[in-house]
Tab-separated table of C-alpha atoms in Angstrom:
chain	number	residue	atom	x	y	z
L	1	MET	CA	45.408	-39.869	25.965
L	2	TYR	CA	46.520	-39.795	22.667
L	3	ARG	CA	43.744	-37.910	20.244
L	4	ARG	CA	43.121	-38.700	17.019
L	5	ARG	CA	43.611	-35.390	14.741
L	6	ALA	CA	42.333	-35.006	11.840
L	7	THR	CA	44.101	-32.661	8.938
L	8	PRO	CA	41.547	-30.025	7.722
L	9	PRO	CA	40.438	-29.892	3.982
L	10	ARG	CA	42.042	-27.040	1.999
L	11	ASP	CA	38.686	-26.077	1.467
L	12	ALA	CA	36.524	-27.934	3.647
L	13	SER	CA	34.686	-24.845	4.482
L	14	LEU	CA	33.636	-23.875	1.114
L	15	THR	CA	32.498	-27.234	0.535
L	16	ALA	CA	30.384	-26.797	3.636
L	17	ARG	CA	29.182	-23.564	1.915
L	18	GLN	CA	28.526	-25.187	-1.748
L	19	THR	CA	26.541	-27.409	-0.090
L	20	GLY	CA	24.853	-25.529	2.006
L	21	LEU	CA	23.549	-23.377	-1.214
L	22	MET	CA	22.809	-26.539	-3.182
L	23	ILE	CA	20.374	-27.855	-0.770
L	24	GLY	CA	18.550	-24.326	-0.931
L	25	ALA	CA	18.468	-24.280	-4.097
L	26	MET	CA	16.719	-27.706	-3.864
L	27	GLU	CA	14.650	-26.597	-1.432
L	28	ARG	CA	13.331	-23.906	-3.788
L	29	ASP	CA	13.055	-25.913	-6.720
L	30	ILE	CA	10.691	-28.400	-4.721
L	31	GLU	CA	8.172	-25.724	-3.316
L	32	HIS	CA	7.799	-23.397	-6.666
L	33	ARG	CA	6.690	-27.567	-8.676
L	34	GLY	CA	4.843	-27.473	-5.198
L	35	ILE	CA	3.421	-24.221	-5.908
L	36	ASN	CA	3.316	-25.114	-9.730
L	37	LEU	CA	1.137	-28.389	-8.729
L	38	ARG	CA	-0.940	-27.131	-6.341
L	39	ARG	CA	-1.636	-24.381	-8.622
L	40	LEU	CA	-2.900	-27.327	-11.217
L	41	ALA	CA	-5.214	-29.665	-9.386
L	42	HIS	CA	-6.916	-26.282	-8.540
L	43	GLU	CA	-7.412	-25.526	-12.208
L	44	VAL	CA	-8.556	-29.607	-12.551
L	45	ASP	CA	-11.149	-29.256	-9.265
L	46	GLU	CA	-11.990	-26.016	-11.156
L	47	THR	CA	-11.998	-27.509	-14.954
L	48	ARG	CA	-14.655	-29.832	-13.773
L	49	ARG	CA	-16.916	-27.977	-11.751
L	50	ARG	CA	-17.418	-26.026	-14.254
L	51	MET	CA	-17.895	-28.122	-16.989
L	52	VAL	CA	-21.142	-30.350	-15.971
L	53	VAL	CA	-23.487	-28.229	-16.647
L	54	GLY	CA	-22.403	-26.591	-20.163
L	55	GLY	CA	-22.487	-29.223	-22.652
L	56	VAL	CA	-26.647	-29.171	-22.072
L	57	PHE	CA	-27.377	-25.559	-23.372
L	58	TYR	CA	-25.377	-26.431	-26.422
L	59	VAL	CA	-27.927	-29.486	-26.834
L	60	LEU	CA	-30.695	-27.437	-25.724
L	61	GLY	CA	-29.337	-24.722	-28.111
L	62	TRP	CA	-29.925	-26.752	-30.859
L	63	LEU	CA	-33.007	-28.238	-29.808
L	64	LEU	CA	-34.669	-25.042	-30.143
L	65	VAL	CA	-33.691	-24.611	-33.797
L	66	CYS	CA	-35.270	-28.078	-34.913
L	67	LEU	CA	-38.635	-27.443	-33.099
L	68	PHE	CA	-38.902	-23.898	-35.043
L	69	THR	CA	-37.478	-23.952	-38.373
L	70	PRO	CA	-37.946	-27.113	-40.398
L	71	ALA	CA	-34.226	-27.749	-40.296
L	72	ILE	CA	-34.931	-31.846	-39.564
L	73	SER	CA	-37.489	-32.142	-42.826
L	74	VAL	CA	-35.186	-30.279	-44.749
L	75	TYR	CA	-32.396	-31.038	-43.464
L	76	PRO	CA	-32.287	-34.682	-42.232
L	77	TRP	CA	-29.128	-35.995	-41.932
L	78	ALA	CA	-27.317	-32.509	-40.916
L	79	SER	CA	-29.963	-31.819	-38.723
L	80	LEU	CA	-28.947	-35.363	-36.495
L	81	THR	CA	-25.352	-35.637	-37.012
L	82	ILE	CA	-25.075	-32.200	-34.975
L	83	ALA	CA	-27.820	-33.914	-32.775
L	84	VAL	CA	-25.059	-36.393	-32.093
L	85	ILE	CA	-21.887	-34.322	-32.319
L	86	PHE	CA	-23.349	-31.933	-29.198
L	87	VAL	CA	-24.692	-34.828	-27.104
L	88	SER	CA	-20.801	-36.557	-27.701
L	89	LEU	CA	-20.040	-33.240	-26.437
L	90	ALA	CA	-22.349	-33.247	-23.257
L	91	VAL	CA	-21.721	-37.248	-22.719
L	92	ALA	CA	-17.792	-36.426	-22.690
L	93	ARG	CA	-17.677	-33.730	-20.492
L	94	LEU	CA	-18.890	-36.393	-17.662
L	95	ALA	CA	-17.401	-39.384	-18.713
L	96	LEU	CA	-14.099	-37.891	-18.677
L	97	ARG	CA	-12.328	-37.772	-14.298
L	98	PRO	CA	-10.492	-35.905	-13.092
L	99	PRO	CA	-7.152	-37.963	-12.741
L	100	VAL	CA	-6.203	-39.482	-9.272
L	101	SER	CA	-2.703	-39.028	-10.148
L	102	GLN	CA	-0.526	-35.766	-8.995
L	103	ASP	CA	1.447	-36.235	-11.640
L	104	PRO	CA	1.599	-33.161	-14.081
L	105	ARG	CA	1.697	-34.160	-17.125
L	106	VAL	CA	-1.333	-36.818	-16.457
L	107	LEU	CA	-3.051	-33.314	-15.119
L	108	THR	CA	-2.448	-31.271	-17.943
L	109	HIS	CA	-3.505	-33.254	-20.417
L	110	TRP	CA	-6.504	-34.258	-18.795
L	111	LEU	CA	-6.489	-30.371	-18.919
L	112	ASP	CA	-5.534	-30.283	-22.792
L	113	LEU	CA	-8.822	-32.647	-23.807
L	114	GLN	CA	-10.959	-30.674	-21.661
L	115	TRP	CA	-10.118	-27.421	-23.811
L	116	LEU	CA	-10.712	-29.628	-26.629
L	117	ILE	CA	-14.102	-30.552	-25.872
L	118	ILE	CA	-15.226	-26.870	-25.097
L	119	GLN	CA	-13.216	-25.147	-28.111
L	120	VAL	CA	-14.890	-28.486	-30.308
L	121	SER	CA	-18.460	-27.158	-29.017
L	122	ALA	CA	-17.624	-23.364	-29.383
L	123	ALA	CA	-16.282	-23.941	-32.953
L	124	VAL	CA	-19.625	-26.332	-34.275
L	125	TRP	CA	-22.261	-23.812	-32.343
L	126	GLY	CA	-20.548	-20.784	-34.080
L	127	ALA	CA	-20.984	-22.999	-37.847
L	128	VAL	CA	-24.556	-23.671	-36.782
L	129	VAL	CA	-25.142	-19.435	-36.247
L	130	LEU	CA	-23.428	-18.956	-39.177
L	131	TRP	CA	-25.725	-22.046	-41.270
L	132	THR	CA	-29.015	-20.562	-39.782
L	133	LEU	CA	-27.608	-16.936	-41.039
L	134	ILE	CA	-27.132	-17.958	-44.860
L	135	SER	CA	-29.914	-20.264	-45.153
L	136	PRO	CA	-33.098	-18.813	-45.755
L	137	VAL	CA	-34.672	-22.325	-44.100
L	138	LEU	CA	-33.256	-21.546	-40.854
L	139	ALA	CA	-34.329	-17.496	-40.598
L	140	ASN	CA	-36.592	-17.630	-37.965
L	141	ALA	CA	-34.248	-18.864	-35.463
L	142	ARG	CA	-31.376	-16.337	-36.197
L	143	MET	CA	-32.451	-13.925	-33.427
L	144	ALA	CA	-32.280	-16.508	-31.668
L	145	LEU	CA	-29.045	-17.999	-32.289
L	146	LEU	CA	-27.576	-14.814	-32.265
L	147	VAL	CA	-28.519	-14.212	-29.105
L	148	GLY	CA	-27.330	-17.519	-27.586
L	149	ALA	CA	-23.374	-17.205	-29.227
L	150	ALA	CA	-23.963	-13.872	-27.205
L	151	GLY	CA	-24.857	-16.010	-24.592
L	152	PHE	CA	-22.069	-18.576	-24.571
L	153	ALA	CA	-19.522	-16.335	-25.331
L	154	THR	CA	-20.002	-14.411	-21.990
L	155	ALA	CA	-20.444	-17.990	-20.487
L	156	ILE	CA	-16.524	-18.883	-22.041
L	157	ALA	CA	-15.822	-15.784	-19.794
L	158	HIS	CA	-16.712	-15.627	-17.150
L	159	THR	CA	-16.245	-19.463	-17.018
L	160	TYR	CA	-13.629	-21.499	-18.388
L	161	SER	CA	-11.108	-17.777	-17.558
L	162	MET	CA	-8.770	-20.166	-16.104
L	163	ARG	CA	-6.502	-19.735	-19.224
L	164	PHE	CA	-6.372	-17.161	-21.260
L	165	TRP	CA	-5.866	-17.752	-24.859
L	166	PRO	CA	-7.727	-21.010	-25.303
L	167	SER	CA	-10.818	-19.033	-23.662
L	168	LEU	CA	-9.830	-16.254	-26.137
L	169	LEU	CA	-10.148	-19.174	-29.087
L	170	ALA	CA	-13.356	-20.640	-27.847
L	171	VAL	CA	-15.125	-16.947	-28.020
L	172	VAL	CA	-13.521	-16.078	-31.860
L	173	LEU	CA	-14.766	-19.078	-32.430
L	174	ILE	CA	-18.210	-19.242	-31.447
L	175	TYR	CA	-18.689	-15.646	-31.620
L	176	ALA	CA	-16.358	-14.376	-34.857
L	177	PRO	CA	-17.896	-16.027	-37.769
L	178	ALA	CA	-21.779	-14.816	-37.492
L	179	THR	CA	-20.222	-11.276	-36.679
L	180	ALA	CA	-18.233	-11.588	-39.646
L	181	LEU	CA	-20.730	-12.311	-42.223
L	182	MET	CA	-22.884	-9.297	-40.436
L	183	TRP	CA	-20.052	-6.732	-41.573
L	184	MET	CA	-20.414	-8.449	-45.316
L	185	PRO	CA	-22.304	-6.939	-47.895
L	186	GLY	CA	-25.886	-6.921	-47.837
L	187	HIS	CA	-26.010	-7.366	-44.550
L	188	ASP	CA	-27.542	-5.143	-41.377
L	189	ARG	CA	-24.535	-3.269	-40.202
L	190	ALA	CA	-26.287	-2.144	-37.459
L	191	VAL	CA	-26.795	-5.613	-35.812
L	192	ALA	CA	-22.624	-5.726	-37.111
L	193	PHE	CA	-21.713	-2.833	-35.157
L	194	SER	CA	-23.419	-4.470	-31.842
L	195	LEU	CA	-22.223	-7.866	-32.173
L	196	THR	CA	-18.423	-6.314	-32.658
L	197	VAL	CA	-19.178	-3.569	-29.266
L	198	TYR	CA	-20.524	-6.600	-27.314
L	199	LEU	CA	-17.573	-8.623	-28.264
L	200	ALA	CA	-14.770	-6.148	-27.085
L	201	TYR	CA	-16.904	-6.230	-23.586
L	202	VAL	CA	-16.924	-10.444	-23.867
L	203	ILE	CA	-12.768	-10.204	-24.057
L	204	THR	CA	-12.694	-6.752	-21.803
L	205	SER	CA	-14.347	-9.487	-18.870
L	206	LEU	CA	-12.636	-12.369	-19.871
L	207	ILE	CA	-9.053	-10.286	-19.495
L	208	ARG	CA	-10.780	-9.636	-15.373
L	209	SER	CA	-12.161	-13.118	-14.891
L	210	HIS	CA	-8.931	-14.461	-15.893
L	211	ARG	CA	-6.974	-11.843	-13.928
L	212	ASP	CA	-8.974	-12.658	-10.804
L	213	PHE	CA	-8.670	-16.262	-10.986
L	214	HIS	CA	-5.110	-15.654	-10.990
L	215	ASP	CA	-5.437	-13.579	-8.167
L	216	ARG	CA	-7.422	-15.625	-5.991
L	217	LEU	CA	-4.847	-18.711	-6.480
L	218	ASP	CA	-1.775	-16.068	-5.707
L	219	PHE	CA	-3.528	-14.751	-2.108
L	220	GLN	CA	-4.376	-18.662	-1.346
L	221	GLU	CA	-1.018	-19.720	-2.288
L	222	THR	CA	-0.144	-16.869	0.554
L	223	LEU	CA	-1.970	-17.505	2.823
L	224	ARG	CA	-1.172	-21.222	2.502
L	225	GLN	CA	3.006	-19.723	2.512
L	226	GLN	CA	2.066	-17.745	6.300
L	227	ARG	CA	0.785	-20.584	7.795
L	228	ASP	CA	3.703	-22.438	7.403
L	229	ALA	CA	5.564	-20.807	8.296
L	230	PHE	CA	3.710	-19.897	11.157
L	231	GLU	CA	3.784	-23.289	11.900
L	232	ARG	CA	7.735	-23.673	10.529
L	233	MET	CA	7.972	-20.876	13.585
L	234	SER	CA	6.369	-22.995	16.039
L	235	ARG	CA	8.753	-26.050	15.330
L	236	THR	CA	12.463	-24.983	14.480
L	237	ASP	CA	14.634	-22.671	15.853
L	238	ASP	CA	14.684	-19.018	14.669
L	239	LEU	CA	18.547	-18.842	14.530
L	240	THR	CA	19.709	-22.628	13.317
L	241	LEU	CA	16.425	-23.729	11.808
L	242	LEU	CA	17.050	-26.728	13.906
L	243	ALA	CA	13.872	-28.171	15.561
L	244	ASN	CA	13.074	-26.232	19.147
L	245	ARG	CA	13.373	-28.080	22.324
L	246	ARG	CA	9.491	-28.351	22.524
L	247	VAL	CA	9.306	-30.137	19.317
L	248	PHE	CA	12.936	-32.521	20.574
L	249	VAL	CA	11.202	-33.313	23.981
L	250	ALA	CA	7.802	-34.423	21.894
L	251	GLU	CA	9.703	-36.403	19.625
L	252	LEU	CA	12.481	-38.149	22.142
L	253	GLU	CA	9.371	-39.202	24.482
L	254	ARG	CA	7.338	-40.611	21.351
L	255	VAL	CA	10.867	-42.793	20.777
L	256	ARG	CA	11.279	-43.558	24.492
L	257	ALA	CA	7.525	-45.085	24.667
L	258	GLU	CA	8.679	-46.739	20.872
L	259	ALA	CA	11.640	-48.215	21.997
L	260	THR	CA	10.352	-48.866	25.633
L	261	ASN	CA	7.528	-51.968	23.604
L	262	HIS	CA	10.330	-53.179	21.006
L	263	THR	CA	14.280	-53.801	21.680
L	264	ARG	CA	15.642	-51.331	19.264
L	265	PRO	CA	18.015	-49.675	20.770
L	266	VAL	CA	17.650	-45.441	21.381
L	267	SER	CA	21.088	-43.024	21.961
L	268	LEU	CA	20.980	-39.516	22.683
L	269	LEU	CA	23.970	-37.119	21.966
L	270	VAL	CA	23.880	-33.561	24.053
L	271	ILE	CA	26.211	-31.336	22.874
L	272	ASP	CA	27.925	-28.058	24.464
L	273	LEU	CA	29.641	-25.793	22.117
L	274	ASP	CA	33.522	-24.792	24.681
L	275	HIS	CA	34.321	-21.749	25.852
L	276	PHE	CA	31.331	-20.075	23.636
L	277	LYS	CA	31.498	-17.392	25.830
L	278	GLN	CA	34.941	-16.440	24.823
L	279	ILE	CA	33.489	-16.348	20.843
L	280	ASN	CA	30.887	-13.913	21.722
L	281	ASP	CA	33.279	-11.626	23.722
L	282	GLN	CA	36.025	-11.719	21.416
L	283	HIS	CA	34.339	-11.826	17.494
L	284	GLY	CA	30.991	-9.925	18.847
L	285	HIS	CA	27.882	-11.642	18.698
L	286	ALA	CA	26.942	-10.913	14.977
L	287	ILE	CA	29.718	-14.080	14.918
L	288	GLY	CA	29.163	-15.696	17.815
L	289	ASP	CA	25.124	-16.730	16.226
L	290	THR	CA	27.245	-17.030	12.699
L	291	CYS	CA	28.728	-19.851	14.547
L	292	LEU	CA	26.003	-21.661	15.840
L	293	SER	CA	24.496	-21.095	12.768
L	294	GLY	CA	27.288	-22.809	10.866
L	295	PHE	CA	27.660	-25.266	13.808
L	296	ALA	CA	23.971	-26.529	13.026
L	297	GLU	CA	24.222	-26.868	9.662
L	298	GLN	CA	27.347	-29.091	10.365
L	299	LEU	CA	24.752	-31.225	12.529
L	300	ARG	CA	22.207	-31.236	9.549
L	301	LEU	CA	25.025	-33.178	7.383
L	302	VAL	CA	26.046	-35.556	9.906
L	303	PHE	CA	22.999	-36.523	11.326
L	304	ALA	CA	20.956	-36.846	8.619
L	305	GLY	CA	19.648	-40.576	8.714
L	306	GLN	CA	16.471	-42.236	9.054
L	307	GLY	CA	14.815	-40.478	12.114
L	308	GLU	CA	17.757	-38.577	13.086
L	309	LEU	CA	16.504	-35.871	15.056
L	310	PRO	CA	19.153	-32.665	15.363
L	311	ALA	CA	17.949	-29.830	17.533
L	312	ARG	CA	18.635	-26.622	19.940
L	313	LEU	CA	17.808	-27.346	23.219
L	314	GLY	CA	18.882	-23.687	23.992
L	315	GLY	CA	22.090	-21.212	23.960
L	316	GLU	CA	25.027	-22.877	23.216
L	317	GLU	CA	23.459	-26.587	23.590
L	318	PHE	CA	22.543	-28.875	21.475
L	319	ALA	CA	21.353	-32.740	21.161
L	320	VAL	CA	20.677	-34.813	18.651
L	321	LEU	CA	18.152	-38.054	18.496
L	322	LEU	CA	19.720	-41.639	17.344
L	323	PRO	CA	17.170	-44.723	16.625
L	324	GLY	CA	18.622	-47.796	15.859
L	325	HIS	CA	22.270	-46.835	17.544
L	326	THR	CA	23.671	-48.635	20.944
L	327	GLU	CA	25.432	-46.172	23.625
L	328	PRO	CA	29.257	-46.873	21.680
L	329	GLU	CA	28.002	-46.836	18.440
L	330	ALA	CA	26.225	-43.037	19.262
L	331	ALA	CA	30.019	-42.475	20.433
L	332	THR	CA	31.649	-43.773	18.000
L	333	ARG	CA	29.612	-41.335	15.328
L	334	ALA	CA	29.567	-38.451	17.818
L	335	GLU	CA	33.847	-38.709	18.294
L	336	ALA	CA	33.940	-39.365	14.304
L	337	PHE	CA	31.705	-35.594	14.192
L	338	ARG	CA	34.120	-34.064	17.032
L	339	ILE	CA	37.125	-34.299	15.418
L	340	GLY	CA	35.446	-33.565	11.863
L	341	LEU	CA	34.057	-30.295	13.048
L	342	ALA	CA	38.094	-29.604	13.967
L	343	ALA	CA	38.519	-29.285	10.276
L	344	VAL	CA	35.309	-27.072	9.257
L	345	ALA	CA	36.322	-22.916	9.588
L	346	VAL	CA	32.326	-23.138	10.203
L	347	VAL	CA	32.632	-18.742	9.541
L	348	PRO	CA	33.848	-17.955	6.455
L	349	GLU	CA	34.625	-14.588	7.724
L	350	GLN	CA	36.968	-16.292	9.908
L	351	PRO	CA	38.883	-18.846	8.912
L	352	THR	CA	40.945	-19.923	11.271
L	353	LEU	CA	38.206	-19.601	14.291
L	354	ARG	CA	37.799	-23.426	15.105
L	355	ILE	CA	34.460	-24.538	17.089
L	356	HIS	CA	34.931	-27.840	19.844
L	357	VAL	CA	32.750	-29.504	21.617
L	358	SER	CA	32.391	-31.163	24.393
L	359	ILE	CA	29.647	-33.988	24.173
L	360	GLY	CA	27.313	-36.575	26.634
L	361	VAL	CA	26.265	-39.708	25.323
L	362	ALA	CA	22.891	-41.993	27.028
L	363	GLU	CA	21.571	-44.707	25.814
L	364	PHE	CA	18.276	-45.599	26.952
L	365	ASP	CA	16.921	-48.163	29.338
L	366	ALA	CA	13.562	-48.927	30.464
L	367	LYS	CA	14.219	-50.277	33.769
L	368	ARG	CA	16.532	-46.862	34.023
L	369	HIS	CA	14.548	-44.182	32.576
L	370	LEU	CA	10.802	-43.930	33.357
L	371	SER	CA	10.289	-40.531	31.475
L	372	SER	CA	12.391	-38.401	28.635
L	373	ASP	CA	13.569	-36.018	31.552
L	374	THR	CA	15.764	-38.307	33.274
L	375	PHE	CA	16.786	-40.176	29.818
L	376	LEU	CA	18.527	-36.525	28.956
L	377	ILE	CA	19.380	-36.448	32.491
L	378	ASP	CA	21.884	-39.302	32.151
L	379	ALA	CA	23.388	-37.771	28.642
L	380	ASP	CA	23.378	-33.874	30.704
L	381	ARG	CA	25.587	-36.005	33.483
L	382	ALA	CA	28.018	-37.306	30.713
L	383	LEU	CA	28.348	-33.976	28.995
L	384	TYR	CA	29.365	-32.486	32.415
L	385	ARG	CA	32.040	-35.283	32.983
L	386	ALA	CA	33.168	-34.561	29.580
L	387	LYS	CA	33.382	-30.308	30.325
L	388	ASN	CA	34.826	-31.195	33.308
L	389	GLU	CA	38.242	-33.414	32.274
L	390	GLY	CA	38.985	-30.981	30.141
L	391	ARG	CA	36.402	-30.603	27.555
L	392	ASN	CA	36.511	-31.406	23.685
L	393	ARG	CA	35.605	-34.635	24.041
L	394	VAL	CA	33.196	-37.654	24.644
L	395	CYS	CA	31.710	-39.182	27.662
L	396	GLN	CA	29.598	-42.291	27.925
L	397	ALA	CA	26.787	-41.960	30.305
L	398	SER	CA	28.217	-45.732	31.546
L	399	GLY	CA	31.339	-43.988	32.457
L	400	ASN	CA	33.024	-44.677	29.124
L	401	ARG	CA	35.227	-41.593	27.378
L	402	LEU	CA	36.542	-41.454	23.859
């Protein structure tokens, strides 16, 4: 029988390697973006939970100033303005709900708004503390507000440590004005020294809290990656990274059951590498393994349609599930794959080494294939007929041969 021959392009193996490298780079980029998105989503969740009650304490702090000093009677408009600012910021913390969208730009914008609220609150409180230190009318509240500034700075360092520099800015805004004023002539240097030492402690705590937060995220990501790796190992063949036999049989059964209830055709290819034992004997098992990996890559590239599933059944035997294909259509694709495979050097170290395959094709028949096993047996029989008739060919379960 006349057999078509494909002229192998000179850079066929190079193209396959380049394609593999491009796919690998794309997968790594997608994984990296996925990690960043998960970390960003986690930061949004943490920020939301920690922002809920913070604004209330600024309102309470200013209320204490108004209760224990004549601030309202002496500075009515200023007192009212400060109260409105703190209440508005507290309401804004509750009103700005986390976005439903998982777009990184949307999440980042929401976080930026939260940090703006934190920093404005800190700046207003820092200005209030400075005002009490300057105004004799508010002298009764000085010690309470200084303690409050220290407490708020500590809370920011421990609670909002997700981002170091925005958090440090909030600490400086709330704490630095009073500390700087106390170092000026005419003020208590002992208090200034105490405030400065405590500021150093707060910054140290912020550094540690920031590191702990991101170490925890790293640990969680490591656990997730290990879980995903174990999941992949349970579903894929270690050498070829194709679906393993267990996954393939489960998918075959699912598609078979679906095809039983519908008229959509489903076909199955069973593929065996011809004379693979000779490749192992002549070139060694390392080359044999590379050969299997390269062959699997070709399967992935050619049978990449929706619902198509290439898998390694064991040894040098592979299979491809082709939903939506009749037996002749599946056989045509199998023949094109067989011819194209001969033009590709799947082992870069052995550019003259070529792989030939025998392929059996079967189409699902609800009357005959009462289980996935009988469906697979039909394709197996077609495969063995292809091998008995001389190998390197495609045979159909219906009796036809390409």
